[in-house]
mmCIF file of C-alpha atoms and ligand atoms in Angstrom:
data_model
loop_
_atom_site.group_PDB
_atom_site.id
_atom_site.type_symbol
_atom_site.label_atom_id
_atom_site.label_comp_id
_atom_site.label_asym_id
_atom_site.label_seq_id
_atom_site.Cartn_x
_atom_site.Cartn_y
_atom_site.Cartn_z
ATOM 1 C CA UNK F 1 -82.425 115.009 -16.890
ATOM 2 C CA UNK F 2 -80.002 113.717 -14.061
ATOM 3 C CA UNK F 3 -80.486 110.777 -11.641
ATOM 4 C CA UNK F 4 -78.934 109.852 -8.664
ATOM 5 C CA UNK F 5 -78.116 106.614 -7.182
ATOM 6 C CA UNK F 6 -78.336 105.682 -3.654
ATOM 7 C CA UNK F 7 -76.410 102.732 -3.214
ATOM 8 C CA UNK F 8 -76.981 102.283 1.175
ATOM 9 C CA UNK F 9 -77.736 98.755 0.692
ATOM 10 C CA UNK F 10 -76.179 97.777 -1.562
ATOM 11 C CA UNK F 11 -73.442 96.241 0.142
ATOM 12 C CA UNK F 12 -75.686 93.937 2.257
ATOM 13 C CA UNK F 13 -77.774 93.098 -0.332
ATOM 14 C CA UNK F 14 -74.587 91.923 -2.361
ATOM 15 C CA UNK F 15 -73.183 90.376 1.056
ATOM 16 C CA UNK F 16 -76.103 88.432 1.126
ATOM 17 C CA UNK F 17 -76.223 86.727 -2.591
ATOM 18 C CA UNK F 18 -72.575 86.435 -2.127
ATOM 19 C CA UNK F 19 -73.755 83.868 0.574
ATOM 20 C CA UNK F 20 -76.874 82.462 -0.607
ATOM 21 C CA UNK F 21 -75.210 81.517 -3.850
ATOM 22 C CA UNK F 22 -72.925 78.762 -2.864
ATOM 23 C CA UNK F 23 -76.085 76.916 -1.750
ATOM 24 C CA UNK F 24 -77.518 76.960 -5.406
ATOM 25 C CA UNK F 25 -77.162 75.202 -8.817
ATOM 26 C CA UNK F 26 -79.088 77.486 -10.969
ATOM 27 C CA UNK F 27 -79.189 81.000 -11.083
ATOM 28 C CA UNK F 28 -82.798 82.476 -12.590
ATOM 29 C CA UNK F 29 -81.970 85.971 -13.815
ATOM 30 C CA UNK F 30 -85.114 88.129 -14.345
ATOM 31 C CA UNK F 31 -84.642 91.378 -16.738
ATOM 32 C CA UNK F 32 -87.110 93.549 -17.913
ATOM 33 C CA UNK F 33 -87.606 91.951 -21.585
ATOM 34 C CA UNK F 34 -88.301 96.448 -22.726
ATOM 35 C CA UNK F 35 -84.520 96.933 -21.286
ATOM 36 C CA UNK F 36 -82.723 93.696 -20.799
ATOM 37 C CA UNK F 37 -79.150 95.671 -20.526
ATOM 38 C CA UNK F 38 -80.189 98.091 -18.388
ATOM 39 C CA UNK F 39 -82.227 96.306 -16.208
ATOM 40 C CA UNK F 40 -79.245 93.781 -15.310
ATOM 41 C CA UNK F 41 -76.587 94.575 -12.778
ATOM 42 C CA UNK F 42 -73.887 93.426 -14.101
ATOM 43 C CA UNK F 43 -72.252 92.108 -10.543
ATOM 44 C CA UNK F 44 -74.121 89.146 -10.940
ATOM 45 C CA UNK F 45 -71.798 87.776 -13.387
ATOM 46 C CA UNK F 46 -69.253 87.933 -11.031
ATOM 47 C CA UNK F 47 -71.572 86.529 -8.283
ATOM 48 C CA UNK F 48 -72.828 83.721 -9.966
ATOM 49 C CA UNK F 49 -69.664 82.385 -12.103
ATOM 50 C CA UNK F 50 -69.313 79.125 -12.132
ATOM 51 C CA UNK F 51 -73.204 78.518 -12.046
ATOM 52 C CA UNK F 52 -75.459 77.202 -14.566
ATOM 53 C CA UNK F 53 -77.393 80.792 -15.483
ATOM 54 C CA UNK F 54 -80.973 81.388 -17.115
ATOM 55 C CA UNK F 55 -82.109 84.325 -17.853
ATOM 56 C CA UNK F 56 -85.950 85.667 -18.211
ATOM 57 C CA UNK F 57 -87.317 88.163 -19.969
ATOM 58 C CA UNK F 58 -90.027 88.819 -17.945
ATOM 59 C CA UNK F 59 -92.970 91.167 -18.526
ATOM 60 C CA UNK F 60 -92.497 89.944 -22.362
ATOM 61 C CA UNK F 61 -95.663 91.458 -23.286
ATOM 62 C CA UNK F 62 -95.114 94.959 -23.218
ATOM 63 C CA UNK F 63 -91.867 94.859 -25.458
ATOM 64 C CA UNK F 64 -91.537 94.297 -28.827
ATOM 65 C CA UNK F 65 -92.113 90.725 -30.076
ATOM 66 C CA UNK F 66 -89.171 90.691 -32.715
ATOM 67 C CA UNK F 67 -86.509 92.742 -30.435
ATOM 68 C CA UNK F 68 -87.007 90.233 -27.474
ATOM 69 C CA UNK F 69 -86.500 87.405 -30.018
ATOM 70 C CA UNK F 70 -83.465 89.216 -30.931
ATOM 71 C CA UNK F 71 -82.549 89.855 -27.436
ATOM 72 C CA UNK F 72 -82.967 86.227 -27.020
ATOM 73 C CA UNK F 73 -80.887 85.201 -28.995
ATOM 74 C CA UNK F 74 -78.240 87.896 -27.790
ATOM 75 C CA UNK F 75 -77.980 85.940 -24.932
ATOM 76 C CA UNK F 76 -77.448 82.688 -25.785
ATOM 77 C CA UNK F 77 -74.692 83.458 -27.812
ATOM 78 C CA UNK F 78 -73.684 84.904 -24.347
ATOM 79 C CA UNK F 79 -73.820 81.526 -23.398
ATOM 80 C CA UNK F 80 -77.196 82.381 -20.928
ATOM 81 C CA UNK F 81 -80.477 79.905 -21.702
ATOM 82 C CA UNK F 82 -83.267 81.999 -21.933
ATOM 83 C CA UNK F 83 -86.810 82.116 -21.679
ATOM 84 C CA UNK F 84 -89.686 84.591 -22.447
ATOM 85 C CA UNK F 85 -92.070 85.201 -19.372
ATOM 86 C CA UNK F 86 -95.262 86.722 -18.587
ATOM 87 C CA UNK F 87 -95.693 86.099 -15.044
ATOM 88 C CA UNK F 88 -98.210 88.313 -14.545
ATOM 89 C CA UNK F 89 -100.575 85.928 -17.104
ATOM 90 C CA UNK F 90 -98.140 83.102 -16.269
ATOM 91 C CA UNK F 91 -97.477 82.655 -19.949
ATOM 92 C CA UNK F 92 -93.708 81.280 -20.841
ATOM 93 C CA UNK F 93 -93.790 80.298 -17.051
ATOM 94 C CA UNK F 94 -94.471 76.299 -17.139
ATOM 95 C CA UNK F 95 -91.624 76.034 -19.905
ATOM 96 C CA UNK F 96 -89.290 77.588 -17.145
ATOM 97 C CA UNK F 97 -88.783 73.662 -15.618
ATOM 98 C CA UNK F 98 -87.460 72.821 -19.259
ATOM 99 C CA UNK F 99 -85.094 75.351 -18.979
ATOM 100 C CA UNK F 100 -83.543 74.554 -15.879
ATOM 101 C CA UNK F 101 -83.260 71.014 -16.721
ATOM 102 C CA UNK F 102 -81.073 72.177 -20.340
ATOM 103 C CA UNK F 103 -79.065 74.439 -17.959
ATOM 104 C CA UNK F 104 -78.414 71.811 -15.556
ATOM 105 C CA UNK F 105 -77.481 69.449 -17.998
ATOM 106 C CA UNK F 106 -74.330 68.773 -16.906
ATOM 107 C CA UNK F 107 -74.662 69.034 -13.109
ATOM 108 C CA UNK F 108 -77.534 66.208 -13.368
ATOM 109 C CA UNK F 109 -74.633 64.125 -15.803
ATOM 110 C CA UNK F 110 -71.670 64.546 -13.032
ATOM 111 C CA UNK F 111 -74.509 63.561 -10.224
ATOM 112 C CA UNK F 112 -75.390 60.112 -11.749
ATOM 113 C CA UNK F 113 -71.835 59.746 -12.574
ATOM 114 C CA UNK F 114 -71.027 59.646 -9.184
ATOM 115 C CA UNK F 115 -74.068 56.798 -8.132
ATOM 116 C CA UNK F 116 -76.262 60.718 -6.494
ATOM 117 C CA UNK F 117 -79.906 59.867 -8.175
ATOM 118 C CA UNK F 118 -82.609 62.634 -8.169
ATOM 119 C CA UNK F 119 -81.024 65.211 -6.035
ATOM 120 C CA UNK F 120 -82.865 68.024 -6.925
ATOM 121 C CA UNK F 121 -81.665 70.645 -8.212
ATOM 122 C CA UNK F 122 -81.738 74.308 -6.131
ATOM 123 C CA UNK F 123 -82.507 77.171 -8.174
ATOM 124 C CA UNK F 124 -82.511 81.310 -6.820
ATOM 125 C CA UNK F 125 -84.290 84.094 -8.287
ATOM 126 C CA UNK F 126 -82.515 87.380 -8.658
ATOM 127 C CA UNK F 127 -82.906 90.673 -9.786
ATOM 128 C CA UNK F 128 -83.443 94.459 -9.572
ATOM 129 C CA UNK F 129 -86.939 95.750 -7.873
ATOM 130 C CA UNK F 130 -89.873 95.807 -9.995
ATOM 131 C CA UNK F 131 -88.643 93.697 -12.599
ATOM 132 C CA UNK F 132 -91.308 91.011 -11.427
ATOM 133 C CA UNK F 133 -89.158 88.367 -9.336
ATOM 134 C CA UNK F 134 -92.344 88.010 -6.387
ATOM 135 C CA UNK F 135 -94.750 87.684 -9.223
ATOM 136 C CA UNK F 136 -92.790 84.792 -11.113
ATOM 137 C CA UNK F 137 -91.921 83.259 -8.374
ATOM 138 C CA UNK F 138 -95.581 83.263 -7.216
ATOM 139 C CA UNK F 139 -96.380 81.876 -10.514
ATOM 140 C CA UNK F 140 -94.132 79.253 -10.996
ATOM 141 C CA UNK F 141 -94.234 77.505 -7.420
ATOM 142 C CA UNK F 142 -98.273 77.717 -8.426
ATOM 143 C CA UNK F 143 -99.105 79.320 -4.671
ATOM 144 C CA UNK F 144 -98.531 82.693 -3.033
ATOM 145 C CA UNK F 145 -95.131 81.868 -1.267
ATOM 146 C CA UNK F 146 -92.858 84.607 -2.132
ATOM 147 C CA UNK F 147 -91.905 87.233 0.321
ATOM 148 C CA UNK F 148 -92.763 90.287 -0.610
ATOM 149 C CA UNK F 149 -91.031 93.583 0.037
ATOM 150 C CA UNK F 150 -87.306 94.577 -0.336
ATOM 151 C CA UNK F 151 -86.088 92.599 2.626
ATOM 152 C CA UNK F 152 -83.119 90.454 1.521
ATOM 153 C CA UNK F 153 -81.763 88.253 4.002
ATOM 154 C CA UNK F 154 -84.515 88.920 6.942
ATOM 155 C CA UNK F 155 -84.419 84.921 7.352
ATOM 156 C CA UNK F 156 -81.462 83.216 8.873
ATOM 157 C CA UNK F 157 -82.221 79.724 7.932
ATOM 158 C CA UNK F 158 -82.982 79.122 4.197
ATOM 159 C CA UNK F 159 -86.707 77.973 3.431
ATOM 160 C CA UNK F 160 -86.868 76.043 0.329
ATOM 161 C CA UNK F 161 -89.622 75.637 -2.361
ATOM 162 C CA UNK F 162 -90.085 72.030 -3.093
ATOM 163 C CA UNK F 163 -91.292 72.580 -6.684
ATOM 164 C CA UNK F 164 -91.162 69.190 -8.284
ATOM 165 C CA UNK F 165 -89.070 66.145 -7.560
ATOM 166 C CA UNK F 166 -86.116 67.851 -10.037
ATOM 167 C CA UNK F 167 -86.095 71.523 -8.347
ATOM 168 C CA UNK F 168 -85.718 73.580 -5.111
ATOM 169 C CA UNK F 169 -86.195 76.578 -5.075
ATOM 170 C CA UNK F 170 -84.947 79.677 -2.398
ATOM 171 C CA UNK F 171 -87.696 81.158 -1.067
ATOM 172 C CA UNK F 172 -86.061 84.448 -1.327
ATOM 173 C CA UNK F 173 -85.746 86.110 -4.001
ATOM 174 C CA UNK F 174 -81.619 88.009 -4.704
ATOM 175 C CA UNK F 175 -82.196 91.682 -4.867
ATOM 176 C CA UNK F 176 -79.727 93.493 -7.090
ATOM 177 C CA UNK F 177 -79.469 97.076 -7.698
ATOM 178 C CA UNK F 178 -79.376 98.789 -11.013
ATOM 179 C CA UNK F 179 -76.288 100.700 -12.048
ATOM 180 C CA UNK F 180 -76.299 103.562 -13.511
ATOM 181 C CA UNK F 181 -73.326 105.858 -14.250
ATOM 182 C CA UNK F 182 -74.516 106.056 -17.808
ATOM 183 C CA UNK F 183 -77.787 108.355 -17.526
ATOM 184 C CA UNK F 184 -79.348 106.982 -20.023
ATOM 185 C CA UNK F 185 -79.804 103.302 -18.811
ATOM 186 C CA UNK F 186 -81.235 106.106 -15.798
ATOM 187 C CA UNK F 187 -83.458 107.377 -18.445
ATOM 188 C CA UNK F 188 -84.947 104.053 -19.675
ATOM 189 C CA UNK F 189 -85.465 102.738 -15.655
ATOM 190 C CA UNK F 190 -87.222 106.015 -15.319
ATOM 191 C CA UNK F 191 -89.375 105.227 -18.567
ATOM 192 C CA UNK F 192 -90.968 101.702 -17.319
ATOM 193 C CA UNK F 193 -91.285 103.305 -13.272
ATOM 194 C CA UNK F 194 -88.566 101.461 -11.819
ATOM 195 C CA UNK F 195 -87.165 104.790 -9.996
ATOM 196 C CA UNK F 196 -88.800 106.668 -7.778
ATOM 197 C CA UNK F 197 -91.339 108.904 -8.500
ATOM 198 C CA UNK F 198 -90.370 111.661 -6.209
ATOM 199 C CA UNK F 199 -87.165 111.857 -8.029
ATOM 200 C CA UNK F 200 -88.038 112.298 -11.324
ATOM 201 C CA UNK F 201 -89.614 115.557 -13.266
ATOM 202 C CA UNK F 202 -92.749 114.344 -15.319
ATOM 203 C CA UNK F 203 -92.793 116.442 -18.106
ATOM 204 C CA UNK F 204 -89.248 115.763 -19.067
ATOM 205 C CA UNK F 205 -89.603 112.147 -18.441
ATOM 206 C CA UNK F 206 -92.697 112.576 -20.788
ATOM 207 C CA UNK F 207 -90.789 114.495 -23.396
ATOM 208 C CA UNK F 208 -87.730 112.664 -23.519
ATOM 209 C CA UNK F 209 -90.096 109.421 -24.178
ATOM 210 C CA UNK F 210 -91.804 111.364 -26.949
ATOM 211 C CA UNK F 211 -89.302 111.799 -28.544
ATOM 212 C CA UNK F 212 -87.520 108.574 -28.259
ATOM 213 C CA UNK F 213 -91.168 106.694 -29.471
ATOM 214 C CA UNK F 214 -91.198 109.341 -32.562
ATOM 215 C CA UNK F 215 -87.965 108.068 -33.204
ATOM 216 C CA UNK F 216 -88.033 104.830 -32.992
ATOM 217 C CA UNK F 217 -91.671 103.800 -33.177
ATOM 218 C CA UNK F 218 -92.918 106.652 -35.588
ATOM 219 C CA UNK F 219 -96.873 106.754 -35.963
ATOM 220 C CA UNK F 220 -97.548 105.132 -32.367
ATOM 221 C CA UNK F 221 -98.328 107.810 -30.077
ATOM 222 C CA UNK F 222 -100.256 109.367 -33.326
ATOM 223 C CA UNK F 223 -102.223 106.233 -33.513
ATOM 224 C CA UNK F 224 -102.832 106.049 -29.549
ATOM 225 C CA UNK F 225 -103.982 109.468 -29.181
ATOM 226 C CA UNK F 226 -105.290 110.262 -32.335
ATOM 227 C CA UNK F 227 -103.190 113.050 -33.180
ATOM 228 C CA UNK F 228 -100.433 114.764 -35.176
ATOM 229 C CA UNK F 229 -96.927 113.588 -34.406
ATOM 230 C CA UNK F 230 -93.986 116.694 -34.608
ATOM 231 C CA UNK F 231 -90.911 116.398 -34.576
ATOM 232 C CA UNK F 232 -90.808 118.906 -31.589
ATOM 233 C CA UNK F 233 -91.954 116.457 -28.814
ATOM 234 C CA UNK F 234 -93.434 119.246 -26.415
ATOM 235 C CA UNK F 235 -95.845 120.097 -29.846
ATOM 236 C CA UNK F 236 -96.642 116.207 -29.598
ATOM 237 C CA UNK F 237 -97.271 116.279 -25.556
ATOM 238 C CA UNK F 238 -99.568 119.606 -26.535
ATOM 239 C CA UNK F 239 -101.814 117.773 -29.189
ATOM 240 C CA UNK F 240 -102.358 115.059 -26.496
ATOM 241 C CA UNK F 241 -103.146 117.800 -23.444
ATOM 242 C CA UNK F 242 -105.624 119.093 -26.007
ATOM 243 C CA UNK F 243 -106.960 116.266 -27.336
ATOM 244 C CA UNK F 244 -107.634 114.475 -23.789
ATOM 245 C CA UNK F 245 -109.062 117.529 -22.524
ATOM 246 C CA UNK F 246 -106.422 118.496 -19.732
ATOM 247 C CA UNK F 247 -106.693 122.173 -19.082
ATOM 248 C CA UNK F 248 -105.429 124.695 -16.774
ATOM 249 C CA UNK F 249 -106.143 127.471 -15.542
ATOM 250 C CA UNK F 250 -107.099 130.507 -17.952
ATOM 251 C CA UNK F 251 -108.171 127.378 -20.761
ATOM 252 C CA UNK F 252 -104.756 126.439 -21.848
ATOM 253 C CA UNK F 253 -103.642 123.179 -21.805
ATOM 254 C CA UNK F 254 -101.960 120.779 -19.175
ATOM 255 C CA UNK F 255 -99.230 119.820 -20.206
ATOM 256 C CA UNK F 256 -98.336 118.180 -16.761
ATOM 257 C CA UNK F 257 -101.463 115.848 -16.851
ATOM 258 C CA UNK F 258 -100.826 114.925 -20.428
ATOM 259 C CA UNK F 259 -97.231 113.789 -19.190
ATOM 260 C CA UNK F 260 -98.606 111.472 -16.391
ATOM 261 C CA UNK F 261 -101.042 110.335 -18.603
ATOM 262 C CA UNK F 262 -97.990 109.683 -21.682
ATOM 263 C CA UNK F 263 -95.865 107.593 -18.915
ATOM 264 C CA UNK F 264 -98.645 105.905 -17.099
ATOM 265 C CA UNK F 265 -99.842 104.853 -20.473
ATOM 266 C CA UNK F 266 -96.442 103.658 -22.027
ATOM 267 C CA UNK F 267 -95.758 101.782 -18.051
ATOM 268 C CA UNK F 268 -98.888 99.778 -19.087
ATOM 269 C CA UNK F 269 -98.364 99.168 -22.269
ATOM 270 C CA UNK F 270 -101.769 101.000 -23.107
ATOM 271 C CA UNK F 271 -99.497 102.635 -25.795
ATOM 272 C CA UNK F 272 -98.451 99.700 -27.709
ATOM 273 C CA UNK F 273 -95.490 97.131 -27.486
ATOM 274 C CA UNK F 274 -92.229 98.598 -27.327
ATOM 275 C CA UNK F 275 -88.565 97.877 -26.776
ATOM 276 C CA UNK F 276 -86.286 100.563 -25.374
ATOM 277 C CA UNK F 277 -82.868 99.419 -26.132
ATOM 278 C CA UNK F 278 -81.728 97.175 -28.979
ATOM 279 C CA UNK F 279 -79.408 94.369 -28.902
ATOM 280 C CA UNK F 280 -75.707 94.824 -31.165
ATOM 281 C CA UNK F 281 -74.721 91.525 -32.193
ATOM 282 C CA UNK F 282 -71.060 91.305 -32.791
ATOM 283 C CA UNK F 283 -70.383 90.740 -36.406
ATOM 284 C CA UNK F 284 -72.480 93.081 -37.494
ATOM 285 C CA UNK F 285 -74.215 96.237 -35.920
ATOM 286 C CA UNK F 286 -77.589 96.074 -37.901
ATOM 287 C CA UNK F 287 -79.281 99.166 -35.619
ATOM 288 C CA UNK F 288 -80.621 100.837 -39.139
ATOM 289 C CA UNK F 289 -82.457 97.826 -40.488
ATOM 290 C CA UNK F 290 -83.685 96.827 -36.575
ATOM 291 C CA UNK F 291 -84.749 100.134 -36.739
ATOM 292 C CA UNK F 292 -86.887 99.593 -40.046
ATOM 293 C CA UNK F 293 -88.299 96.143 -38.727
ATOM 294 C CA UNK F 294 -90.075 98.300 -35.543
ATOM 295 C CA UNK F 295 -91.808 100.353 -37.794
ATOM 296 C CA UNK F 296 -93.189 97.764 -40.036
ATOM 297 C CA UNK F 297 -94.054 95.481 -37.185
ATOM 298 C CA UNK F 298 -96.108 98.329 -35.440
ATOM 299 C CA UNK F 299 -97.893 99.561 -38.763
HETATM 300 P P1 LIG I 1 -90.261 92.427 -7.649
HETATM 301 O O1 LIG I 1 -90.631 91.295 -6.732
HETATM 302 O O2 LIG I 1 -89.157 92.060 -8.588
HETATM 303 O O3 LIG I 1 -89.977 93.725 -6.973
HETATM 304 O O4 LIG I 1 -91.516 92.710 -8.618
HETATM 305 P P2 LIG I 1 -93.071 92.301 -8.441
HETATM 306 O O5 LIG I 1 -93.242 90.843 -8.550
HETATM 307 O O6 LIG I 1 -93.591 92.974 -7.224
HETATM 308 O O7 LIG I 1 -93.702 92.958 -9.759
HETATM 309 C C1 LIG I 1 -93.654 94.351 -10.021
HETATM 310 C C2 LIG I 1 -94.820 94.752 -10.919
HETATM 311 O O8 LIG I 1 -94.638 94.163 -12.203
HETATM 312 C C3 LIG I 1 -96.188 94.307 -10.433
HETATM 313 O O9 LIG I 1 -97.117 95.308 -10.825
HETATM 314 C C4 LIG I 1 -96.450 93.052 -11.250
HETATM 315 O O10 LIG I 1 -97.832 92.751 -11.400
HETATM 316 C C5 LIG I 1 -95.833 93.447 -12.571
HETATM 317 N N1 LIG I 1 -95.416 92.310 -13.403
HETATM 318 C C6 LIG I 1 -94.639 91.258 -13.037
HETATM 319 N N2 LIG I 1 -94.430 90.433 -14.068
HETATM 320 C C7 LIG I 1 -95.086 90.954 -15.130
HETATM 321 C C8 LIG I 1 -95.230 90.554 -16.520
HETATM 322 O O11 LIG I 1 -94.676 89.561 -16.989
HETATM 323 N N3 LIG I 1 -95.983 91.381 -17.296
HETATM 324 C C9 LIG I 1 -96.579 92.512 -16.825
HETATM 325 N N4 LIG I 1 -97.299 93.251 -17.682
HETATM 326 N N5 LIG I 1 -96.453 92.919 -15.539
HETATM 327 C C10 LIG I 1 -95.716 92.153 -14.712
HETATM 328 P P3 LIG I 1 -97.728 96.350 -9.857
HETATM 329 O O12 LIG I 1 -98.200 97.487 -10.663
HETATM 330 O O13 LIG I 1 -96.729 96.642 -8.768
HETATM 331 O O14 LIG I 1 -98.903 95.615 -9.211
HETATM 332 P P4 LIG I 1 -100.199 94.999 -9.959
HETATM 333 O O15 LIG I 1 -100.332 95.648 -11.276
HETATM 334 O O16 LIG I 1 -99.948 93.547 -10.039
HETATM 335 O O17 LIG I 1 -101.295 95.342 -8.991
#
């Protein structure tokens, strides 16, 4: 499977953060907690250097429990504070103002060193589409005030959330755009919907997460559907088609509507909690035994 990149606005859209950024403290980071690598464009680090930096794993409750405490704590020995978030539920969200008051630490310090006394402080949301950055920021300022749509920059002069006496925050959110020249951080933006539909062929997409959930979360889609696992992932997507009843023309099976079905259910996390890319932590590159610890946690 091959994907393509458009990157039109990406210029703009980078153009614009470049700008926005010099007005902010605190630089909220949402990933998507089932990819956290590949749903971060690494440009931000160069954007936001020099600024206190958070990062949220949003959408928490679809991935694994014990890879985004792992992925957590991948990050702050990045030197990131982190947070888990369900801003859909608003779980994880309150605990945000916490956060930014570690992170800012030192910024609050050097203020009351020099006789400035509750200056809040001015926090920006960024990150790619779809990884939730509307919906938190809906959450956290506790009313529907985030713009919606992919507009960045559309307002000249910056509106500001008052959220508490400690923290601003811009009212618009940073857009970033995913990279991908390796195809498979493609792959896994593909798996949770976050390219577009048109794009992408179905039954691959299906198969290629068959196969990756066989091999790394053995027994789920067996569980889910109620059927036999293979290790030939189009025998898998088969046993579903028949199972759910999808049929063609002539009484065979559907393997098309099975696929949608597969995705949709995996994008919703109807198919259980899972984690698409695992965290290596320097001194030692435990993927076997992180590998072990998924399939015990989802038996
Ligand atoms: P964006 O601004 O970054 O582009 O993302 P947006 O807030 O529009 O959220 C994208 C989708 O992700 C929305 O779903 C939203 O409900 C969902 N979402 C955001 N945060 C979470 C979370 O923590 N957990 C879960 N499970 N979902 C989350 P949608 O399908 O576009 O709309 P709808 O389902 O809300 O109707």
């Amino acid at each position: 499977m091959h994907f393509q990149w458009y990157p039109g606005h990406m210029t703009k859209a980078k153009r614009m953060m470049q700008e926005d950024i010099k007005l902010i403290d605190v630089v909220i980071e949402l990933v998507d907690a089932r990819i956290p690598l590949s749903s971060k464009n690494p440009d931000i680090d160069q954007i936001a250097k020099n600024k206190s930096r958070i990062i949220l794993l949003n959408k928490y409750d679809l991935a694994s429990q014990q890879q985004t405490n792992a992925w957590k704590s991948w990050f702050e020995e990045k030197g990131f504070f982190v947070a888990l978030v369900n801003s859909k539920s608003g779980t994880g969200v309150k605990n945000v103002h916490e956060v930014i008051q570690q992170a800012c630490k030192e910024k609050i310090e050097r203020d009351r060193k020099r006789g400035i006394m509750n200056r809040p402080v001015r926090a920006m949301v960024v990150g790619i589409p779809n990884v939730g950055k509307s919906t938190f920021i809906n959450s956290f300022a506790g009313r529907a005030c985030a713009k919606t749509g992919n507009k960045p920059g559309v307002t000249k002069g910056k509106q500001w959330i008052r959220l508490n006496k400690n923290v601003e925050l811009l009212d618009t959110p940073g857009i970033l755009w995913p990279k991908f020249e390796d195809q498979l951080v493609g792959l896994r933006l593909a798996f949770i919907g976050s390219i577009k539909e048109e794009i992408l062929n179905m039954s691959e997409l299906s198969l290629e997460l068959i196969k990756f959930l066989h091999e790394h979360y053995k027994g789920m889609l067996a569980n889910k559907y109620e059927i036999e696992e293979s290790e030939d992932s189009l025998e898998t997507l088969t046993n579903i088609a028949v199972k759910r009843g999808c049929k063609q023309k002539g009484d065979l099976p559907d393997i098309d509507k099975a696929a949608s079905i597969v995705v949709d259910d995996f994008r919703n996390g109807r198919i259980g909690r899972v984690t698409l890319e695992f965290p290596i932590f320097e001194e030692k590159e435990e993927t076997e035994e992180v590998d072990e610890t998924i399939k015990e946690e989802n038996n």
